[in-house]
PDB file of C-alpha atoms in Angstrom:
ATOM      1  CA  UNK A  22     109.280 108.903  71.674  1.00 52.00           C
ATOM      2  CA  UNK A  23     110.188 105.572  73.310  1.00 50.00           C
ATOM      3  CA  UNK A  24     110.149 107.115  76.822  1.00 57.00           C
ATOM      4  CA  UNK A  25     106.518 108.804  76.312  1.00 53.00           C
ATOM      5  CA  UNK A  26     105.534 105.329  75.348  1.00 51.00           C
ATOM      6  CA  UNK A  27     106.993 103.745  78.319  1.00 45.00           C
ATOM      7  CA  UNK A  28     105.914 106.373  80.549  1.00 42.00           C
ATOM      8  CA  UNK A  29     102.598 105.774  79.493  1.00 44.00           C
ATOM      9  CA  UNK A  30     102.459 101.823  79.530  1.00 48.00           C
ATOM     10  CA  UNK A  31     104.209 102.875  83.351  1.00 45.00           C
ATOM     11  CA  UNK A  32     100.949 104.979  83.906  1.00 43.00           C
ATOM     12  CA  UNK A  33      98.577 102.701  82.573  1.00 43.00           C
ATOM     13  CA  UNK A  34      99.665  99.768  84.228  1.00 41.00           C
ATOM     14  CA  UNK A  35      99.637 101.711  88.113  1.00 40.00           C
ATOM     15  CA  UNK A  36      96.211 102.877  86.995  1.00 36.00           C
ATOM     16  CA  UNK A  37      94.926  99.471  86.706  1.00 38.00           C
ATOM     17  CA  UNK A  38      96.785  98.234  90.151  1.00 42.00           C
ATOM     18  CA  UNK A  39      95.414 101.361  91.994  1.00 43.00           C
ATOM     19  CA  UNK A  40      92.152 100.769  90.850  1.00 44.00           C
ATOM     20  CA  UNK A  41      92.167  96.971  91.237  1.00 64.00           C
ATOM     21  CA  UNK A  42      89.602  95.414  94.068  1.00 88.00           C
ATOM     22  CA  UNK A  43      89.592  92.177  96.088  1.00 94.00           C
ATOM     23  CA  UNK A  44      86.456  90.364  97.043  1.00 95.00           C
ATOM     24  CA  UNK A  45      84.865  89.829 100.367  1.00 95.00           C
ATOM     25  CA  UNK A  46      83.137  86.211 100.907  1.00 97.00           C
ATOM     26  CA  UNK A  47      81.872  84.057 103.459  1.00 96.00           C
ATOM     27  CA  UNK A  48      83.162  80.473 103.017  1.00 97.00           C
ATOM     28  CA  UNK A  49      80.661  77.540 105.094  1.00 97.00           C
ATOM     29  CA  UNK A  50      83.202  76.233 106.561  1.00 97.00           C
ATOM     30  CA  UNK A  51      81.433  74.438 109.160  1.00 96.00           C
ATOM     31  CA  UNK A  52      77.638  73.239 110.203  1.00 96.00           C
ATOM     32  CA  UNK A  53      75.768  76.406 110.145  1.00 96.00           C
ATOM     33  CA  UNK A  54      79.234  78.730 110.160  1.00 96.00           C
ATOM     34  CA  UNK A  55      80.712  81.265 107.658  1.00 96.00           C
ATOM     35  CA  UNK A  56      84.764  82.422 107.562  1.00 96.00           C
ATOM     36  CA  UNK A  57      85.203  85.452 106.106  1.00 95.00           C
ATOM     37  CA  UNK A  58      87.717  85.787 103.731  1.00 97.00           C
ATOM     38  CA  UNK A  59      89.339  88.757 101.588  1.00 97.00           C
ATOM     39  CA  UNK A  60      90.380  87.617  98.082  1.00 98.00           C
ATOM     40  CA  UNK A  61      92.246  89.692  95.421  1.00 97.00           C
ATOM     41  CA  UNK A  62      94.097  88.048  92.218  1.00 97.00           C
ATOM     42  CA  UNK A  63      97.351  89.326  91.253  1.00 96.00           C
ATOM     43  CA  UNK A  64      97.673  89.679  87.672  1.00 93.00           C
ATOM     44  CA  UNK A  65     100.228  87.105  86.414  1.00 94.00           C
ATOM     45  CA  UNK A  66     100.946  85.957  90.256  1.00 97.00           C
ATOM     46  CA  UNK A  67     104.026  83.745  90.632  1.00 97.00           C
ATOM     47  CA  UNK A  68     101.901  82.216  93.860  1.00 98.00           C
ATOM     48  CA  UNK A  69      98.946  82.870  96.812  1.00 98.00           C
ATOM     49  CA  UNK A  70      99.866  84.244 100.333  1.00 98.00           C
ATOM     50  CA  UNK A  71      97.498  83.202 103.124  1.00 98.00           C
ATOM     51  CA  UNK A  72      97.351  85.680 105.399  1.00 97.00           C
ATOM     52  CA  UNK A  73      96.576  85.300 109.364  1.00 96.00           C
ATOM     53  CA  UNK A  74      96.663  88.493 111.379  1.00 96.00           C
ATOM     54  CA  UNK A  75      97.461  89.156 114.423  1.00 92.00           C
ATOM     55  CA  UNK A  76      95.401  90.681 117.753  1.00 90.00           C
ATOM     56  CA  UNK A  77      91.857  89.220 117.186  1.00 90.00           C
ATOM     57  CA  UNK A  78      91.948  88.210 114.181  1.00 90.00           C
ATOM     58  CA  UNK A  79      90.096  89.642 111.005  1.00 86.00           C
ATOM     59  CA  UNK A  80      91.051  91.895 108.367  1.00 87.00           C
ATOM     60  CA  UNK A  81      88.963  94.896 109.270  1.00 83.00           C
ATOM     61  CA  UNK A  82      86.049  96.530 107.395  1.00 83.00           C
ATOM     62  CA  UNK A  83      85.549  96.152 103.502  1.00 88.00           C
ATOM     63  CA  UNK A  84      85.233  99.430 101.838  1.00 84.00           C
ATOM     64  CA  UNK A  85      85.214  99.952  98.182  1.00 86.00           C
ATOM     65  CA  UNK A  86      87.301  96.433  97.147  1.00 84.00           C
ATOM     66  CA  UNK A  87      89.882  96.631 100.053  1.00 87.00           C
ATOM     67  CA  UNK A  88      91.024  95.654 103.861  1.00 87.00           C
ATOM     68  CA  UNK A  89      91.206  98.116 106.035  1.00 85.00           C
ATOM     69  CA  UNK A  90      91.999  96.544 108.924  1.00 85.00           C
ATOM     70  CA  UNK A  91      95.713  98.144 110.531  1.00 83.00           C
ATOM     71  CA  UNK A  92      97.488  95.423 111.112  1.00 86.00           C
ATOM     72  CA  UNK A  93     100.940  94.841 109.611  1.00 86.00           C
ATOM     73  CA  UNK A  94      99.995  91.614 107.069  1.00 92.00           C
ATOM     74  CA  UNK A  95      96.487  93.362 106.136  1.00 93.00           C
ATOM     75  CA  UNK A  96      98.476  96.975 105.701  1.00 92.00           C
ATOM     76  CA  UNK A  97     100.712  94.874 103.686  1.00 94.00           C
ATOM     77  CA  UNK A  98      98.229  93.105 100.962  1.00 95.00           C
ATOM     78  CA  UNK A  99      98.549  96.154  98.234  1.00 95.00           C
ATOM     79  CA  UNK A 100     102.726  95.079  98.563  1.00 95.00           C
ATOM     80  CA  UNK A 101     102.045  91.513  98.178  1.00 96.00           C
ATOM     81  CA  UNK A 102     100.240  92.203  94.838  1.00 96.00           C
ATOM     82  CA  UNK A 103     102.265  94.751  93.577  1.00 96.00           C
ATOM     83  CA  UNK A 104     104.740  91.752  93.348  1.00 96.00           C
ATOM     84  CA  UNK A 105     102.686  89.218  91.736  1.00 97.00           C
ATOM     85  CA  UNK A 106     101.206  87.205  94.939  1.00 98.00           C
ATOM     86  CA  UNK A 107      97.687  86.587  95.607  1.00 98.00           C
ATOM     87  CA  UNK A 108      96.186  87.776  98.907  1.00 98.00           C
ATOM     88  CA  UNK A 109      93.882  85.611 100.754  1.00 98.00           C
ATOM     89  CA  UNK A 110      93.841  87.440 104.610  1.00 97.00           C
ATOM     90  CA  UNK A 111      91.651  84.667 106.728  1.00 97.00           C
ATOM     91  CA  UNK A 112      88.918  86.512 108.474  1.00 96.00           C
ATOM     92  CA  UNK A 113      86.929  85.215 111.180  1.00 94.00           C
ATOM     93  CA  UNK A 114      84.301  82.602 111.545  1.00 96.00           C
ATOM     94  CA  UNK A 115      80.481  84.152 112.946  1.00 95.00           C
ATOM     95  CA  UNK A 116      80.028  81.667 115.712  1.00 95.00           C
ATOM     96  CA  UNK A 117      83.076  83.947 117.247  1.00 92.00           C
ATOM     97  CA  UNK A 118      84.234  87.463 117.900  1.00 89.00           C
ATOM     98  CA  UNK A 119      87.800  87.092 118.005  1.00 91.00           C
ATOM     99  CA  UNK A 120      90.170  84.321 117.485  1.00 90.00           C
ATOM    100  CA  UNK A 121      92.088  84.237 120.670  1.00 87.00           C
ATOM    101  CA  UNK A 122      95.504  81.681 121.456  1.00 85.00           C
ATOM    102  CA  UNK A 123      93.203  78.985 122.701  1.00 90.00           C
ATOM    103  CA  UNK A 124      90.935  79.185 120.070  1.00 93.00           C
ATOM    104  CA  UNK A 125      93.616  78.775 117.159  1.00 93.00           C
ATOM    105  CA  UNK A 126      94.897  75.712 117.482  1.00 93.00           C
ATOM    106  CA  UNK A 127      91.542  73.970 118.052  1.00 95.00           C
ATOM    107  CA  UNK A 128      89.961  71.439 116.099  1.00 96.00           C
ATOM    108  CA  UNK A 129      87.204  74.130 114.947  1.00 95.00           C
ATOM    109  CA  UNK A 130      89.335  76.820 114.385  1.00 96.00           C
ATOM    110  CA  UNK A 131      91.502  74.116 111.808  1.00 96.00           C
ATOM    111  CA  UNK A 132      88.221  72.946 109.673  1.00 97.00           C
ATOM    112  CA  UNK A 133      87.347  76.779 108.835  1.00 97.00           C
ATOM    113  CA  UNK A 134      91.287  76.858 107.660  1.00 97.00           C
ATOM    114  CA  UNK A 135      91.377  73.845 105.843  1.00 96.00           C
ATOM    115  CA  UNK A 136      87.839  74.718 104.499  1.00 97.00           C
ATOM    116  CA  UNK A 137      89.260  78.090 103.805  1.00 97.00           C
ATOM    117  CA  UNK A 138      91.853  76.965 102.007  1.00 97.00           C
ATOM    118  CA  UNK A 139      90.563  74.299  99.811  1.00 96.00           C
ATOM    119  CA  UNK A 140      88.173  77.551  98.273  1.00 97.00           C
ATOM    120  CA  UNK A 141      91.481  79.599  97.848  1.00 97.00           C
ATOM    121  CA  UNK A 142      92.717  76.877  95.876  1.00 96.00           C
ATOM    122  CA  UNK A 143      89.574  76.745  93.898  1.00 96.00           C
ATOM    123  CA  UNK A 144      90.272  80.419  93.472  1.00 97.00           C
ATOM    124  CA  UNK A 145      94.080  79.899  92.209  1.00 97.00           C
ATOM    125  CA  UNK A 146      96.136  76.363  91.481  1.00 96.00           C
ATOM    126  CA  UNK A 147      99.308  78.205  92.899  1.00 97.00           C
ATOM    127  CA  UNK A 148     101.136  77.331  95.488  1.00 97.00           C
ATOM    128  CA  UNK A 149     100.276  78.669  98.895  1.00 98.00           C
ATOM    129  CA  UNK A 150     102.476  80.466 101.772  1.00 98.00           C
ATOM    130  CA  UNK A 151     101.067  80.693 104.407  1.00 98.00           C
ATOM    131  CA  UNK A 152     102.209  83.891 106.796  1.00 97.00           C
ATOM    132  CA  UNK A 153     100.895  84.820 110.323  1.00 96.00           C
ATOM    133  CA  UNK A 154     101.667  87.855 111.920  1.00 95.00           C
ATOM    134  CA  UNK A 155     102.219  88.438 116.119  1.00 94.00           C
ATOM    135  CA  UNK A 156      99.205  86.044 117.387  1.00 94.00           C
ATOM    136  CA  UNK A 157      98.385  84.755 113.560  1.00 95.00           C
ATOM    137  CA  UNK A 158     101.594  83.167 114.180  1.00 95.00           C
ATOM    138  CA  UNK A 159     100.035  80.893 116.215  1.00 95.00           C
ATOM    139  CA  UNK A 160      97.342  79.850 113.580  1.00 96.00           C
ATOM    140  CA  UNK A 161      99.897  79.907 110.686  1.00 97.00           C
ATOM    141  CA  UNK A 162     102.343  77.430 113.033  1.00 95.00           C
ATOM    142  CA  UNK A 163      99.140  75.380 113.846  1.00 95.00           C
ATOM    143  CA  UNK A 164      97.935  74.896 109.745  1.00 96.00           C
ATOM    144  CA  UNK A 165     101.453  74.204 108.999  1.00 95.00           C
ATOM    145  CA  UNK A 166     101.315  71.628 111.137  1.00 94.00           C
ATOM    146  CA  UNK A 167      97.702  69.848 111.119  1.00 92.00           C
ATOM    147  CA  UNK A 168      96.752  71.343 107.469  1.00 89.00           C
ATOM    148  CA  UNK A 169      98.430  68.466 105.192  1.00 87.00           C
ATOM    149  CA  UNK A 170      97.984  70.124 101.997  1.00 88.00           C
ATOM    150  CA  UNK A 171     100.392  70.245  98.649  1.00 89.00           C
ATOM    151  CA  UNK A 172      99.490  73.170  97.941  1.00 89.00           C
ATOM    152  CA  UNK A 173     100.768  74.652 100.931  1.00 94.00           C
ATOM    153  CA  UNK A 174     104.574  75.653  99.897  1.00 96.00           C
ATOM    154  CA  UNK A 175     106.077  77.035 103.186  1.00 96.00           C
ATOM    155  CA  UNK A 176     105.382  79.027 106.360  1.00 97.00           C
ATOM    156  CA  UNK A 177     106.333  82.724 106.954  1.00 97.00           C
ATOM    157  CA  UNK A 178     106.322  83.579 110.773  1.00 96.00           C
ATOM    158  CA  UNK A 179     106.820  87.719 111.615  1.00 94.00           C
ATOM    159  CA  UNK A 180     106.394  89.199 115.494  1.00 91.00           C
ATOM    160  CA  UNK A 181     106.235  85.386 116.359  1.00 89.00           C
ATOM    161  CA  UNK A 182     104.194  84.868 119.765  1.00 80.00           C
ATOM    162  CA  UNK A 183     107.031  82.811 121.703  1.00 73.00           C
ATOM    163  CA  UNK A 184     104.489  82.191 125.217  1.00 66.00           C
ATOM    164  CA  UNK A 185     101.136  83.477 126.210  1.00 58.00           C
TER     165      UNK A 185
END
């Protein structure tokens, strides 16, 4: 009897993570701009990871409550939650098609973060890793640095860009 009942607490509970849906929105993060960002609450999380991928930027389309963007951080969200972290994956601001190396580690490219952030952190007290994948390395390394923010509780660098 005990294992049907755990079996179907087991079954229950992946029901309600499969079915579970982040939130697209569009932060003003600047005069006149919007950063897109994709949101989903883990229940119980232990803390938030920020997520910066790589190539261009962006998470990829929204479709029915998820990313669906290939890249390894974005492909990685439903892994994240699974083990009680938020996922915020930064998007992209609408003044710009991609986020290339120039672009982030300038001034702009910083006030959509820090804007970005301060409305994850509206979203969730938790502390906040930040991770960057391949070129998001460059804008994780960059917040890390100009971002001075408690929340922020470390930095996560994979495929790090060493030269462009």
């Amino acid at each position: 009897m005990f294992r049907r009942i755990a079996l179907a607490i087991a079954l229950m509970t992946l029901s309600v993570i499969a079915s579970a849906e982040g939130t697209l929105y569009k932060v003003p993060t600047r005069e006149g701009i919007t950063t897109t960002l994709f949101w989903e609450a883990a229940p119980d999380a232990k803390a938030t990871v920020f997520l910066f991928p790589g190539g261009g930027g962006g998470f990829g389309k929204f479709e029915d409550g998820k990313a669906t963007g290939g890249n390894f951080l974005v492909r990685s969200a439903p892994y994240f939650l699974a083990n009680g972290f938020n996922v915020a994956i930064f998007g992209r601001p609408n003044d710009m098609d991609e986020l290339g190396w120039t672009e982030r580690t300038e001034p702009k490219h910083m006030t959509d973060v820090a804007k970005v952030l301060e409305f994850v952190k509206q979203k969730s007290d938790l502390p906040v890793w930040i991770i960057g994948t391949s070129r998001g390395t460059v804008s994780a390394t960059a917040t890390a640095i100009s971002v001075h923010d408690p929340a922020i509780a470390g930095l996560v660098l994979t495929s790090s860009v060493v030269r462009f």
